[in-house]
Short mmCIF file of C-alpha atoms in Angstrom, two decimals:
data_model
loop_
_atom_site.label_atom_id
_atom_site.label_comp_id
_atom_site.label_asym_id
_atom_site.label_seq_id
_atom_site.Cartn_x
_atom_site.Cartn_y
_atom_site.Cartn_z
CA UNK A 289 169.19 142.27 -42.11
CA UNK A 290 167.58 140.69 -45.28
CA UNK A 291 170.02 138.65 -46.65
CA UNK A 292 168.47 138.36 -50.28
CA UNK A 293 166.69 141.15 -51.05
CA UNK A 294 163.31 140.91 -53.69
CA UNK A 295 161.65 143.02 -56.07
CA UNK A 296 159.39 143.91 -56.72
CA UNK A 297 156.49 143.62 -53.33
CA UNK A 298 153.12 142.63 -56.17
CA UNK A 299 152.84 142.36 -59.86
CA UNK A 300 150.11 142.74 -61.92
CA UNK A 301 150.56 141.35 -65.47
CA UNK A 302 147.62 140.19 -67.84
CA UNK A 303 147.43 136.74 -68.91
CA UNK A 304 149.98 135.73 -71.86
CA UNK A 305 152.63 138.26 -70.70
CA UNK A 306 156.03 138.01 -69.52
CA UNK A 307 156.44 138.15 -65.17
CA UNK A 308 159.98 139.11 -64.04
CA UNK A 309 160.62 138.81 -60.51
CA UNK A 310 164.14 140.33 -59.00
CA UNK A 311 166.74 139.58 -56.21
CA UNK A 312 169.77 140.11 -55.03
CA UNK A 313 172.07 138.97 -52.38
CA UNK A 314 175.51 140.15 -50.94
CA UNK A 315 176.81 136.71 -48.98
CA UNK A 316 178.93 134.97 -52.24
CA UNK A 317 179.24 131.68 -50.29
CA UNK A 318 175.83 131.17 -51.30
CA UNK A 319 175.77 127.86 -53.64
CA UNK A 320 172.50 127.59 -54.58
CA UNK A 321 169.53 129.60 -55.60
CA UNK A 322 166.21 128.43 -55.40
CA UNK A 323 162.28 129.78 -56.21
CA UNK A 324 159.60 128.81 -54.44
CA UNK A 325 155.57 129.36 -55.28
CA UNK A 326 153.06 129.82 -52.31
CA UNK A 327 149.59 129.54 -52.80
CA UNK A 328 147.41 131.28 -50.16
CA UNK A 329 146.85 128.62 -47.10
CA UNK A 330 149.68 126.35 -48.50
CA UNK A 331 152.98 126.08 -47.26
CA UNK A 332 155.56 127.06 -49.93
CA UNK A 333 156.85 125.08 -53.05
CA UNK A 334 159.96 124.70 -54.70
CA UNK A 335 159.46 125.91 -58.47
CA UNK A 336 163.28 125.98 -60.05
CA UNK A 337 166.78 126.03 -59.17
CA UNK A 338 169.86 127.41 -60.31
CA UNK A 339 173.81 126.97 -59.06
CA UNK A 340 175.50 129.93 -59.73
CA UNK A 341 178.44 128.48 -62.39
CA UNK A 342 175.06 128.37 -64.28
CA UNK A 343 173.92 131.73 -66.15
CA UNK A 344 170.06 130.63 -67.67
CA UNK A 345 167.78 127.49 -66.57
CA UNK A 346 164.64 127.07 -67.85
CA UNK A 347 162.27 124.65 -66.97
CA UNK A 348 158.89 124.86 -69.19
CA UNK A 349 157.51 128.57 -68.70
CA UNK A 350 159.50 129.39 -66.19
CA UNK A 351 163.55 130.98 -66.38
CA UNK A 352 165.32 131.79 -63.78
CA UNK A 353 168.47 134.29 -65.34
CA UNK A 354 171.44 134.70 -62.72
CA UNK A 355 174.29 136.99 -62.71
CA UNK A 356 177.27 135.78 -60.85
CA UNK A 357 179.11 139.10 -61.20
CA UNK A 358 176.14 141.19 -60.23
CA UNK A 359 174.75 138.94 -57.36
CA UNK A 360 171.80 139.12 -58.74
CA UNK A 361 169.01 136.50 -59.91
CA UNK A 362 165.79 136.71 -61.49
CA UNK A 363 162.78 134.63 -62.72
CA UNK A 364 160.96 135.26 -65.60
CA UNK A 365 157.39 133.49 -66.07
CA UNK A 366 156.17 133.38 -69.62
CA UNK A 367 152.81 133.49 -71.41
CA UNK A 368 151.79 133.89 -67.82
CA UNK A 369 148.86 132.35 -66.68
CA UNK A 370 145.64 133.21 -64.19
CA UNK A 371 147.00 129.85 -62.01
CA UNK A 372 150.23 131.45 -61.89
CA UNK A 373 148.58 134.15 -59.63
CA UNK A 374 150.52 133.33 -56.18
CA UNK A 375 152.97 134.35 -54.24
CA UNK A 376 157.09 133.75 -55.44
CA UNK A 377 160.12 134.14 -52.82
CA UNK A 378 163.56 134.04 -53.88
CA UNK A 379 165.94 132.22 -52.17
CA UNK A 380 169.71 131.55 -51.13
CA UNK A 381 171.34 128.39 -49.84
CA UNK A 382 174.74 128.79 -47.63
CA UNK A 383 175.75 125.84 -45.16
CA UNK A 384 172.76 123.88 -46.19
CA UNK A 385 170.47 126.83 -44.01
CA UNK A 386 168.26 128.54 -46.87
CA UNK A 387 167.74 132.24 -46.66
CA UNK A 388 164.23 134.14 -48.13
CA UNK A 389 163.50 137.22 -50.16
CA UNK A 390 160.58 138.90 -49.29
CA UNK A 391 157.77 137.47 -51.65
CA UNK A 392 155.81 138.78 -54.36
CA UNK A 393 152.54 138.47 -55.06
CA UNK A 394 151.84 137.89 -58.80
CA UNK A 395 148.30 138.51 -60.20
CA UNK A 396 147.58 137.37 -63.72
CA UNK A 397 144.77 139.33 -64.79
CA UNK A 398 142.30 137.03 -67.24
CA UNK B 77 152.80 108.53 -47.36
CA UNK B 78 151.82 112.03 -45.75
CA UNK B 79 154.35 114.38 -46.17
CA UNK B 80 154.92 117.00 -43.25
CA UNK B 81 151.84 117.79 -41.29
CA UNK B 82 151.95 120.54 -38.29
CA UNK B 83 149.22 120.46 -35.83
CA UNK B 84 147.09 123.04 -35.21
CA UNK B 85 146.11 124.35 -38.72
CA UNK B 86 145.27 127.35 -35.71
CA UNK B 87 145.41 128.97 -32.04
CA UNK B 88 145.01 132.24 -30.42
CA UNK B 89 146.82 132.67 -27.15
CA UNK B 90 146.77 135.91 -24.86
CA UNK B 91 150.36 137.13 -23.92
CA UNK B 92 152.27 135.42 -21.45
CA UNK B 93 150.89 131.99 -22.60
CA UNK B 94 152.71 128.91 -23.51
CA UNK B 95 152.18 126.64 -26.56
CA UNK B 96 153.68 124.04 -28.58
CA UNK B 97 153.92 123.79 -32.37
CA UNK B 98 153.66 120.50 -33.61
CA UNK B 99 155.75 118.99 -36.76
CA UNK B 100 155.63 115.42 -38.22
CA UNK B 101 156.82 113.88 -40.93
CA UNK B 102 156.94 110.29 -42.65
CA UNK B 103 159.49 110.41 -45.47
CA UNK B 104 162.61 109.01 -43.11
CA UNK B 105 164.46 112.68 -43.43
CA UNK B 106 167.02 114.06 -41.67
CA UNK B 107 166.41 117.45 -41.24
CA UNK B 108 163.63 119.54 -40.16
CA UNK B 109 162.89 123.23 -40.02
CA UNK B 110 160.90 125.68 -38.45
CA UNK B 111 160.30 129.15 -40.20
CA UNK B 112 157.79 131.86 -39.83
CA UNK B 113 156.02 133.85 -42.12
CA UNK B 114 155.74 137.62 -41.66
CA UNK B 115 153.73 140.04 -44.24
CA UNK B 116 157.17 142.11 -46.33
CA UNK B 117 159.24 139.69 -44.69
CA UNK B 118 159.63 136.64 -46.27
CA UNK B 119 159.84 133.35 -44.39
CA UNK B 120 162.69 133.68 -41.72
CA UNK B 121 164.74 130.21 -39.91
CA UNK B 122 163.78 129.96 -36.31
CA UNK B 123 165.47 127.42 -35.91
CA UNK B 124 166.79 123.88 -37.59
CA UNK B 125 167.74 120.32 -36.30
CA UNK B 126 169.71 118.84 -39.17
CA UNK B 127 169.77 115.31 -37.77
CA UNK B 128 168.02 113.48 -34.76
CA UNK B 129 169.65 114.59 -31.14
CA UNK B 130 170.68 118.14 -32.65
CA UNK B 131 169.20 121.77 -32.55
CA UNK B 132 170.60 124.95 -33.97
CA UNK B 133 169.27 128.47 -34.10
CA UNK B 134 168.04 130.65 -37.08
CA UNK B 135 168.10 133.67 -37.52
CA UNK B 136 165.23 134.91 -35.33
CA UNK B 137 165.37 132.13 -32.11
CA UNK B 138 164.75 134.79 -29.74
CA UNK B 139 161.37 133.50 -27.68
CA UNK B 140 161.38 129.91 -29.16
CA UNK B 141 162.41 126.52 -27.58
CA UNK B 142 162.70 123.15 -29.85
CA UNK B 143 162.90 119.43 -29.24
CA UNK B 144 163.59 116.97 -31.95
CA UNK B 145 161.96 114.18 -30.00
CA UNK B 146 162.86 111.43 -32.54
CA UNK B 147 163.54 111.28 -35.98
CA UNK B 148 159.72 112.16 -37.58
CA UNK B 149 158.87 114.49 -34.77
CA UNK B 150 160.34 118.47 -34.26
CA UNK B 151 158.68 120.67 -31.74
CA UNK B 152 158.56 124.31 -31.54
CA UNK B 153 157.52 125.55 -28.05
CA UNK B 154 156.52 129.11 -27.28
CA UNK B 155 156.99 129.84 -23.45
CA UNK B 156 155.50 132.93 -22.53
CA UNK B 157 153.88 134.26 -26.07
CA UNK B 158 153.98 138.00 -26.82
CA UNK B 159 152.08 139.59 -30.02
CA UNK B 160 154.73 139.69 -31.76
CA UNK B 161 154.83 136.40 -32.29
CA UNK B 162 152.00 136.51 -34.02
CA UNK B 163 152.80 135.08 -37.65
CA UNK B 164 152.38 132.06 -39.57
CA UNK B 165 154.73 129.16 -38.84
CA UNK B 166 155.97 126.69 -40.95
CA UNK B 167 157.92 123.23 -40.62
CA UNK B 168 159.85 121.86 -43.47
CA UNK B 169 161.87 118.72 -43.72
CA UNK B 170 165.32 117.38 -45.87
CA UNK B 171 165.93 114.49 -46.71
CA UNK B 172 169.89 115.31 -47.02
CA UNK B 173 170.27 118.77 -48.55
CA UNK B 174 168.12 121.94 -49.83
CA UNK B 175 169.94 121.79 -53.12
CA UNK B 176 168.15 117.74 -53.49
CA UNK B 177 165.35 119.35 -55.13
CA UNK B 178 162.93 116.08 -55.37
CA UNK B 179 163.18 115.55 -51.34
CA UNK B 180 161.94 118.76 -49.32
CA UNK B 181 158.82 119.67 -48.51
CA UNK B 182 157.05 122.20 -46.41
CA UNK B 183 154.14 121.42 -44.13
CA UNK B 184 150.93 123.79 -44.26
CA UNK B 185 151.28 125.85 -41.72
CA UNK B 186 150.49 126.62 -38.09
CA UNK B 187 148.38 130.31 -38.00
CA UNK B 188 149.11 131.75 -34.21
CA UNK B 189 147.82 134.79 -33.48
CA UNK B 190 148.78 136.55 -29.92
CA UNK B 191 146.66 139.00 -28.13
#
């Protein structure tokens, strides 16, 4: 059973748009909400973090929104870029183990 | 200063097989991951040694041995491969906790594929 669940599976956006990514999770003892960015070959990196007593953080282009009440999290990527074009998971922290969403693969489109 | 480096980059094995995933790193942390990497499924925990002497399972352990040899080295060992094992594996290390954002890292990846 997925325990944070991603939306959506690819994205296409052209370059200088807005990229929103979705999840959403079910377990509230998760503390801590992380995105990642995976470039093909790489191993994956961390990108931004949220804690959940925290509704907007935005570091630079990127903004991860989260909705306590909801359960659910997103990221929004700004004036997106062609070397944005990757691969973004979602993810969930509970007892210091950290959970994945599924991934989606982002292509900014020159 | 290398990070976390997994050895090999890749292998093919034929079922019923055996193999050992290498994991290394040099940053002094105390806990170290394996994960693999399914396509539509995310990364999932295999399984985890949060400090040197300990091992605990993931979520998909099923098929998988590990030995935290010391405190740089974690092992994932493979004792009689099946295909669907096939997947991309990935070790990651902690210095303390996931939510220390400036001390975890993620090796490159192991690429198995089991005929």
């Amino acid at each position: 059973q997925q325990q944070v669940k991603q939306s959506p599976q690819s994205l296409i956006v052209q370059k200088g748009g807005i990229s929103i990514i979705n999840c959403a999770y079910e377990n509230t003892a998760f503390d801590y909400f992380p995105w990642y960015q995976q470039f093909p070959g790489k191993g994956p990196a961390l990108l931004i973090a949220i804690r959940p007593d925290v509704s907007e953080k935005k570091e630079g282009r990127f903004t991860i929104s989260f909705n306590k009440s909801a359960k659910q999290f997103s990221l929004h990527i700004m004036d997106s870029q062609p070397g944005d074009s990757a691969t973004y998971f979602c993810a969930a922290i509970f007892a210091n183990n950290l959970f994945f969403g599924t991934g989606t693969r982002l292509t900014v489109i020159p | 200063n290398a990070g976390v480096t997994q050895t090999p980059k890749f292998q093919v094995l034929k079922t019923g097989q055996s193999m050992t995933l290498q994991c290394a790193q040099d940053m002094n942390h105390n806990s170290m991951y394996w994960y693999r990497q399914d396509p539509g499924m995310g990364l999932r925990l295999i399984y985890y040694s949060a400090s040197e002497g300990t091992t605990d399972k993931g979520e998909v352990p099923n098929g998988y041995n590990v030995s935290r040899l010391n405190k740089r080295e974690f092992s994932l060992r493979l004792e009689s491969a099946a295909p669907s094992q096939t997947s991309v594996y990935f070790c990651a290390s902690i210095g303390a906790l996931w939510t220390s954002t400036d001390t975890q890292y993620f090796g490159p990846g192991t690429r198995l594929t089991v005929l």
